[in-house]
Amino acid sequence: MILSKGLKASSPLTTAQIEKRLNDVGVSATAQRIAICKYILCEADHPTAEDIKNWTDLNFPKLSRATVYNTLEILVQAGLLKELKLPHTGKIVYDTNVEEHFHFLDSATGKLFDVSPEECQVTLAMPKDISVQGVEVFLRGKISIK
Amino acid sequence: MILSKGLKASSPLTTAQIEKRLNDVGVSATAQRIAICKYILCEADHPTAEDIKNWTDLNFPKLSRATVYNTLEILVQAGLLKELKLPHTGKIVYDTNVEEHFHFLDSATGKLFDVSPEECQVTLAMPKDISVQGVEVFLRGKISIK
DNA sequence: ATGTATGCAAAGCATTTGCATTGCT
DNA sequence: AGCAATGCAAATGCTTTGCATACAT
């Protein structure tokens, strides 16, 4: 299983690096957006909008809720983020892993893990007139403690 | 692919039949619950609470929103219904198919179809310390018109 | 200056809750 | 009477929106 942190920058990104990533996808790098990206790309693990707001309240005072949602939408459009609506919660969570992958929820802790397509293979045998364009898999279970 | 209607009673259930099904699972069969079941078990296809409320507004005046939600929760607890939180909508939908199965969303029409475990097989190759207890699969695609 | 981004507060929407009322048994 | 079920309306929680202000080029 992919540990979610594994895909993130192992060390915090610099402001300049974040600016470049934003510019590369055509998003102007405002201070608010950089702050949000710092949290999302380096610290957070499948954060919700609320998680992000809580973090900015501590680290970037006066950043508004609207800007959080607005920025998230822009980052999703830009392909830097994936929006997840998972069945275990009503809240939308955001994923920095934009490659194809699935999710595993540890029911004991509520923690989400990414699952690679190698670890979870889906074999379809659907009627010929059905073309499947997207596959989402959500797993629940437990991690046994050794 | 299982046509959703295929699992429903092919002809409308009688009130007596619904009463029996409710009693069998230990749910007292009130007029409101029977009305809701009539819609859910015979007419509806993956309805939302709102769909049900709209139907009862026409067919069982004065049935309150609270009773709709309350009844749905009871039916879910009783195992007659499954609650689905699917990623394409913010609304909870209810499924009369309580057997293990997955879902396919026709992106063209927004219509949901049940998918049997034979049509969609999931092969897991997870680390040994992970025990998976639940698998949910959501497919999106198109149905080609012949 | 001009357009974009932001902040604030209010609105939306689905769902939940509290509580008084109704209706069985 | 006693208890469960219902109805009503308000509250909740997440997300979205409208609009005025501030910012950057």
Short mmCIF file of C-alpha atoms (C1' of nucleotides) in Angstrom, two decimals:
data_model
loop_
_atom_site.label_atom_id
_atom_site.label_comp_id
_atom_site.label_asym_id
_atom_site.label_seq_id
_atom_site.Cartn_x
_atom_site.Cartn_y
_atom_site.Cartn_z
CA MET A 1 0.00 0.00 0.00
CA ILE A 2 1.20 3.41 -0.80
CA LEU A 3 1.70 5.42 2.31
CA SER A 4 0.08 8.70 1.47
CA LYS A 5 3.02 10.70 2.62
CA GLY A 6 5.22 8.79 0.22
CA LEU A 7 4.01 10.74 -2.72
CA LYS A 8 4.52 14.11 -1.20
CA ALA A 9 7.62 16.13 -1.30
CA SER A 10 9.81 14.50 1.28
CA SER A 11 10.99 17.86 2.47
CA PRO A 12 8.83 20.98 2.54
CA LEU A 13 8.71 22.78 -0.76
CA THR A 14 10.11 26.27 -0.87
CA THR A 15 7.89 29.16 -1.78
CA ALA A 16 9.77 29.46 -5.06
CA GLN A 17 9.12 25.83 -5.91
CA ILE A 18 5.42 26.21 -5.21
CA GLU A 19 5.30 29.38 -7.30
CA LYS A 20 6.84 27.48 -10.17
CA ARG A 21 4.39 24.64 -9.89
CA LEU A 22 1.50 27.06 -9.93
CA ASN A 23 2.84 29.04 -12.83
CA ASP A 24 3.53 25.84 -14.75
CA VAL A 25 -0.17 25.08 -14.74
CA GLY A 26 -1.20 28.63 -15.47
CA VAL A 27 -2.34 29.61 -12.00
CA SER A 28 -1.16 32.94 -10.69
CA ALA A 29 0.73 32.46 -7.47
CA THR A 30 -0.84 34.69 -4.89
CA ALA A 31 0.25 34.65 -1.28
CA GLN A 32 -2.96 32.90 -0.23
CA ARG A 33 -2.61 30.20 -2.84
CA ILE A 34 1.00 29.59 -1.94
CA ALA A 35 0.08 29.26 1.71
CA ILE A 36 -2.66 26.78 0.93
CA CYS A 37 -0.34 24.81 -1.33
CA LYS A 38 2.32 24.71 1.34
CA TYR A 39 -0.09 22.97 3.62
CA ILE A 40 -1.67 20.73 1.01
CA LEU A 41 1.49 19.67 -0.75
CA CYS A 42 3.77 19.25 2.22
CA GLU A 43 1.90 18.74 5.45
CA ALA A 44 -1.60 17.62 4.83
CA ASP A 45 -2.88 14.15 4.18
CA HIS A 46 -6.20 14.02 2.38
CA PRO A 47 -7.32 17.28 3.97
CA THR A 48 -10.81 18.65 3.93
CA ALA A 49 -11.57 22.30 3.26
CA GLU A 50 -12.05 22.65 6.99
CA ASP A 51 -8.60 21.20 7.72
CA ILE A 52 -7.13 23.75 5.38
CA LYS A 53 -9.10 26.59 6.91
CA ASN A 54 -7.97 25.55 10.37
CA TRP A 55 -4.37 25.53 9.25
CA THR A 56 -4.55 28.91 7.55
CA ASP A 57 -6.26 30.38 10.60
CA LEU A 58 -3.06 29.60 12.46
CA ASN A 59 -0.55 30.28 9.71
CA PHE A 60 -2.12 32.85 7.42
CA PRO A 61 -4.57 34.99 9.36
CA LYS A 62 -7.45 36.58 7.51
CA LEU A 63 -7.49 34.05 4.70
CA SER A 64 -11.17 33.59 4.07
CA ARG A 65 -13.21 30.46 3.67
CA ALA A 66 -14.22 31.61 0.20
CA THR A 67 -10.60 31.79 -0.82
CA VAL A 68 -10.00 28.28 0.47
CA TYR A 69 -12.83 26.85 -1.62
CA ASN A 70 -11.97 29.04 -4.56
CA THR A 71 -8.33 28.00 -4.50
CA LEU A 72 -9.23 24.34 -4.17
CA GLU A 73 -11.43 24.56 -7.21
CA ILE A 74 -8.68 26.24 -9.18
CA LEU A 75 -6.13 23.64 -8.15
CA VAL A 76 -8.50 20.85 -9.12
CA GLN A 77 -9.13 22.45 -12.51
CA ALA A 78 -5.42 22.87 -12.97
CA GLY A 79 -4.88 19.18 -12.33
CA LEU A 80 -2.78 19.62 -9.21
CA LEU A 81 -5.42 18.19 -6.96
CA LYS A 82 -8.15 15.62 -7.10
CA GLU A 83 -11.45 16.09 -5.35
CA LEU A 84 -12.73 12.99 -3.57
CA LYS A 85 -16.22 12.28 -2.41
CA LEU A 86 -15.80 9.16 -0.36
CA PRO A 87 -18.65 7.23 1.17
CA HIS A 88 -17.50 7.32 4.78
CA THR A 89 -17.97 11.04 5.24
CA GLY A 90 -20.04 13.89 3.98
CA LYS A 91 -17.01 16.08 3.52
CA ILE A 92 -15.04 16.45 0.35
CA VAL A 93 -11.39 15.53 0.73
CA TYR A 94 -8.57 16.60 -1.52
CA ASP A 95 -5.84 14.38 -2.80
CA THR A 96 -2.45 15.45 -4.09
CA ASN A 97 -2.02 12.11 -5.76
CA VAL A 98 -3.50 12.76 -9.18
CA GLU A 99 -2.38 9.44 -10.66
CA GLU A 100 -4.89 6.65 -10.97
CA HIS A 101 -5.28 5.01 -7.59
CA PHE A 102 -7.85 3.86 -5.11
CA HIS A 103 -8.45 4.31 -1.40
CA PHE A 104 -8.37 2.28 1.73
CA LEU A 105 -10.00 3.44 4.94
CA ASP A 106 -8.67 2.06 8.18
CA SER A 107 -11.88 1.73 10.14
CA ALA A 108 -9.99 1.76 13.41
CA THR A 109 -8.35 5.14 12.96
CA GLY A 110 -10.35 6.75 10.16
CA LYS A 111 -7.12 7.27 8.30
CA LEU A 112 -7.12 7.09 4.52
CA PHE A 113 -4.44 5.37 2.47
CA ASP A 114 -3.82 5.37 -1.21
CA VAL A 115 -3.91 2.03 -2.96
CA SER A 116 -2.08 1.50 -6.21
CA PRO A 117 -3.70 -0.15 -9.24
CA GLU A 118 -1.22 -3.00 -8.77
CA GLU A 119 -2.57 -3.71 -5.33
CA CYS A 120 -6.15 -3.56 -6.45
CA GLN A 121 -6.99 -4.84 -9.89
CA VAL A 122 -10.43 -4.53 -11.35
CA THR A 123 -11.48 -6.95 -14.04
CA LEU A 124 -14.61 -6.02 -15.91
CA ALA A 125 -16.88 -8.36 -17.77
CA MET A 126 -19.61 -5.96 -18.71
CA PRO A 127 -22.03 -6.18 -21.60
CA LYS A 128 -20.48 -5.11 -24.89
CA ASP A 129 -22.56 -1.99 -25.20
CA ILE A 130 -21.14 -0.57 -21.99
CA SER A 131 -17.92 1.38 -22.17
CA VAL A 132 -16.39 2.10 -18.81
CA GLN A 133 -14.45 5.33 -18.61
CA GLY A 134 -13.77 5.61 -14.92
CA VAL A 135 -13.28 3.22 -12.05
CA GLU A 136 -13.31 4.17 -8.40
CA VAL A 137 -12.62 1.68 -5.65
CA PHE A 138 -13.03 2.26 -1.95
CA LEU A 139 -11.81 -0.33 0.51
CA ARG A 140 -12.46 -0.54 4.21
CA GLY A 141 -10.65 -2.69 6.68
CA LYS A 142 -8.13 -2.94 9.42
CA ILE A 143 -4.43 -2.86 9.74
CA SER A 144 -3.28 -5.62 12.03
CA ILE A 145 -0.78 -4.55 14.58
CA LYS A 146 2.34 -6.63 14.62
CA MET B 1 -25.29 -5.69 -16.14
CA ILE B 2 -28.19 -6.08 -13.84
CA LEU B 3 -31.01 -3.82 -14.81
CA SER B 4 -32.00 -2.27 -11.55
CA LYS B 5 -35.65 -2.95 -12.06
CA GLY B 6 -34.83 -6.62 -12.48
CA LEU B 7 -34.41 -7.10 -8.77
CA LYS B 8 -37.63 -5.45 -7.82
CA ALA B 9 -40.97 -7.09 -7.57
CA SER B 10 -42.08 -7.37 -11.15
CA SER B 11 -45.59 -6.40 -10.18
CA PRO B 12 -46.47 -3.94 -7.44
CA LEU B 13 -46.53 -5.50 -4.01
CA THR B 14 -49.82 -5.51 -2.19
CA THR B 15 -50.16 -3.71 1.09
CA ALA B 16 -50.40 -7.06 2.81
CA GLN B 17 -47.16 -8.24 1.26
CA ILE B 18 -45.37 -5.12 2.38
CA GLU B 19 -46.80 -5.46 5.86
CA LYS B 20 -45.44 -8.96 6.02
CA ARG B 21 -42.00 -7.92 4.89
CA LEU B 22 -41.88 -5.22 7.52
CA ASN B 23 -43.13 -7.48 10.27
CA ASP B 24 -40.64 -10.15 9.25
CA VAL B 25 -37.80 -7.81 10.07
CA GLY B 26 -39.41 -6.51 13.23
CA VAL B 27 -40.59 -3.16 11.92
CA SER B 28 -44.13 -2.15 12.78
CA ALA B 29 -46.06 -1.50 9.63
CA THR B 30 -47.54 1.95 9.89
CA ALA B 31 -49.42 3.55 7.03
CA GLN B 32 -46.55 5.94 6.35
CA ARG B 33 -43.96 3.20 6.25
CA ILE B 34 -46.10 1.10 3.96
CA ALA B 35 -46.55 4.04 1.61
CA ILE B 36 -42.82 4.69 1.52
CA CYS B 37 -42.12 1.02 0.91
CA LYS B 38 -44.62 0.89 -1.88
CA TYR B 39 -42.66 3.54 -3.68
CA ILE B 40 -39.21 2.25 -2.81
CA LEU B 41 -39.82 -1.40 -3.43
CA CYS B 42 -41.97 -1.16 -6.54
CA GLU B 43 -41.57 2.11 -8.37
CA ALA B 44 -38.38 3.80 -7.43
CA ASP B 45 -34.92 3.26 -8.77
CA HIS B 46 -32.15 4.34 -6.44
CA PRO B 47 -34.29 7.13 -5.01
CA THR B 48 -33.08 9.95 -2.84
CA ALA B 49 -34.93 11.09 0.25
CA GLU B 50 -36.18 13.96 -1.86
CA ASP B 51 -37.56 11.63 -4.52
CA ILE B 52 -39.45 9.82 -1.82
CA LYS B 53 -40.74 13.02 -0.30
CA ASN B 54 -41.92 14.21 -3.70
CA TRP B 55 -43.75 10.95 -4.27
CA THR B 56 -45.41 10.96 -0.87
CA ASP B 57 -46.45 14.58 -1.34
CA LEU B 58 -48.53 13.35 -4.24
CA ASN B 59 -49.62 10.00 -2.86
CA PHE B 60 -49.66 10.36 0.89
CA PRO B 61 -50.31 13.97 1.85
CA LYS B 62 -49.00 15.21 5.19
CA LEU B 63 -46.23 12.67 5.44
CA SER B 64 -43.38 14.67 6.89
CA ARG B 65 -39.79 14.91 5.86
CA ALA B 66 -38.75 13.67 9.29
CA THR B 67 -40.79 10.52 8.79
CA VAL B 68 -39.16 9.93 5.44
CA TYR B 69 -35.68 10.11 6.92
CA ASN B 70 -36.73 8.22 10.02
CA THR B 71 -38.28 5.43 7.98
CA LEU B 72 -35.28 5.20 5.72
CA GLU B 73 -33.00 4.80 8.68
CA ILE B 74 -35.21 2.08 10.11
CA LEU B 75 -35.33 0.22 6.82
CA VAL B 76 -31.57 0.42 6.51
CA GLN B 77 -31.11 -0.90 10.07
CA ALA B 78 -33.56 -3.67 9.31
CA GLY B 79 -31.52 -4.68 6.30
CA LEU B 80 -34.21 -3.97 3.74
CA LEU B 81 -32.34 -1.09 2.24
CA LYS B 82 -28.79 -0.01 1.65
CA GLU B 83 -27.68 3.57 1.94
CA LEU B 84 -25.34 4.71 -0.78
CA LYS B 85 -23.06 7.70 -0.80
CA LEU B 86 -21.86 7.85 -4.34
CA PRO B 87 -19.27 10.27 -5.62
CA HIS B 88 -21.31 11.84 -8.40
CA THR B 89 -23.79 13.57 -6.14
CA GLY B 90 -24.06 15.03 -2.70
CA LYS B 91 -27.30 13.25 -2.02
CA ILE B 92 -27.68 9.90 -0.36
CA VAL B 93 -29.44 7.34 -2.52
CA TYR B 94 -31.16 4.21 -1.32
CA ASP B 95 -30.84 0.81 -2.88
CA THR B 96 -33.25 -2.08 -2.53
CA ASN B 97 -30.57 -4.44 -3.71
CA VAL B 98 -28.94 -5.45 -0.45
CA GLU B 99 -26.78 -8.16 -1.98
CA GLU B 100 -23.12 -7.43 -2.68
CA HIS B 101 -22.93 -5.45 -5.87
CA PHE B 102 -21.39 -2.36 -7.39
CA HIS B 103 -22.64 0.60 -9.38
CA PHE B 104 -22.35 1.98 -12.86
CA LEU B 105 -23.28 5.56 -13.70
CA ASP B 106 -24.26 6.31 -17.24
CA SER B 107 -22.73 9.73 -17.65
CA ALA B 108 -25.07 10.55 -20.52
CA THR B 109 -28.29 10.09 -18.60
CA GLY B 110 -27.21 10.15 -14.97
CA LYS B 111 -28.91 6.83 -14.50
CA LEU B 112 -27.47 4.32 -12.07
CA PHE B 113 -27.21 0.61 -12.75
CA ASP B 114 -26.31 -2.22 -10.48
CA VAL B 115 -23.27 -4.25 -11.43
CA SER B 116 -22.90 -7.82 -10.23
CA PRO B 117 -19.68 -9.13 -8.66
CA GLU B 118 -19.36 -11.41 -11.70
CA GLU B 119 -19.23 -8.44 -14.01
CA CYS B 120 -16.72 -6.60 -11.89
CA GLN B 121 -14.10 -8.62 -10.10
CA VAL B 122 -11.69 -7.05 -7.69
CA THR B 123 -8.38 -8.75 -7.06
CA LEU B 124 -6.45 -7.50 -4.09
CA ALA B 125 -2.75 -7.77 -3.56
CA MET B 126 -2.39 -5.76 -0.42
CA PRO B 127 0.28 -5.99 2.24
CA LYS B 128 -0.29 -8.88 4.62
CA ASP B 129 -1.07 -6.71 7.59
CA ILE B 130 -4.08 -5.22 5.85
CA SER B 131 -7.38 -7.03 6.11
CA VAL B 132 -10.01 -5.71 3.75
CA GLN B 133 -13.55 -6.01 5.02
CA GLY B 134 -15.47 -4.02 2.48
CA VAL B 135 -15.12 -3.22 -1.19
CA GLU B 136 -17.07 -0.56 -3.04
CA VAL B 137 -16.71 0.01 -6.74
CA PHE B 138 -18.16 2.87 -8.73
CA LEU B 139 -17.95 2.83 -12.50
CA ARG B 140 -18.68 5.64 -14.90
CA GLY B 141 -19.17 5.33 -18.61
CA LYS B 142 -21.50 5.27 -21.50
CA ILE B 143 -23.97 2.88 -22.98
CA SER B 144 -23.52 2.74 -26.72
CA ILE B 145 -26.71 2.95 -28.67
CA LYS B 146 -27.11 0.19 -31.18
"C1'" DA C 1 -7.10 52.04 -14.88
"C1'" DT C 2 -8.45 47.43 -15.39
"C1'" DG C 3 -9.11 43.05 -14.32
"C1'" DT C 4 -8.28 39.50 -11.02
"C1'" DA C 5 -8.24 37.83 -6.34
"C1'" DT C 6 -9.90 38.25 -1.80
"C1'" DG C 7 -12.88 38.84 2.42
"C1'" DC C 8 -17.10 38.89 4.53
"C1'" DA C 9 -21.51 37.61 5.32
"C1'" DA C 10 -25.43 35.50 3.85
"C1'" DA C 11 -27.73 31.99 1.28
"C1'" DG C 12 -28.40 27.05 -0.20
"C1'" DC C 13 -29.17 22.48 0.29
"C1'" DA C 14 -29.47 17.87 2.35
"C1'" DT C 15 -29.90 16.00 6.59
"C1'" DT C 16 -30.69 15.91 11.62
"C1'" DT C 17 -32.83 17.17 15.86
"C1'" DG C 18 -36.15 18.74 19.60
"C1'" DC C 19 -40.35 18.71 20.98
"C1'" DA C 20 -45.24 18.79 20.93
"C1'" DT C 21 -49.01 16.03 19.02
"C1'" DT C 22 -51.20 12.04 17.40
"C1'" DG C 23 -52.65 7.48 17.38
"C1'" DC C 24 -52.35 2.58 18.74
"C1'" DT C 25 -52.99 -1.19 22.21
"C1'" DA D 1 -52.88 5.73 30.33
"C1'" DG D 2 -48.61 4.63 28.17
"C1'" DC D 3 -45.56 4.22 24.42
"C1'" DA D 4 -44.21 4.49 19.81
"C1'" DA D 5 -44.62 7.03 15.61
"C1'" DT D 6 -45.39 11.31 13.38
"C1'" DG D 7 -45.37 16.32 12.04
"C1'" DC D 8 -43.51 20.68 12.20
"C1'" DA D 9 -40.04 23.86 12.34
"C1'" DA D 10 -35.71 25.09 13.54
"C1'" DA D 11 -30.93 23.88 13.65
"C1'" DT D 12 -26.79 21.91 11.73
"C1'" DG D 13 -22.88 21.45 8.79
"C1'" DC D 14 -20.61 21.80 4.46
"C1'" DT D 15 -20.36 24.32 0.39
"C1'" DT D 16 -21.58 28.13 -2.65
"C1'" DT D 17 -22.66 32.84 -3.88
"C1'" DG D 18 -23.03 38.03 -4.19
"C1'" DC D 19 -20.94 41.86 -3.72
"C1'" DA D 20 -17.79 45.26 -2.07
"C1'" DT D 21 -12.82 45.97 -1.24
"C1'" DA D 22 -7.97 45.37 -2.15
"C1'" DC D 23 -4.34 44.03 -5.00
"C1'" DA D 24 -1.33 43.52 -8.95
"C1'" DT D 25 0.11 44.75 -13.55
#
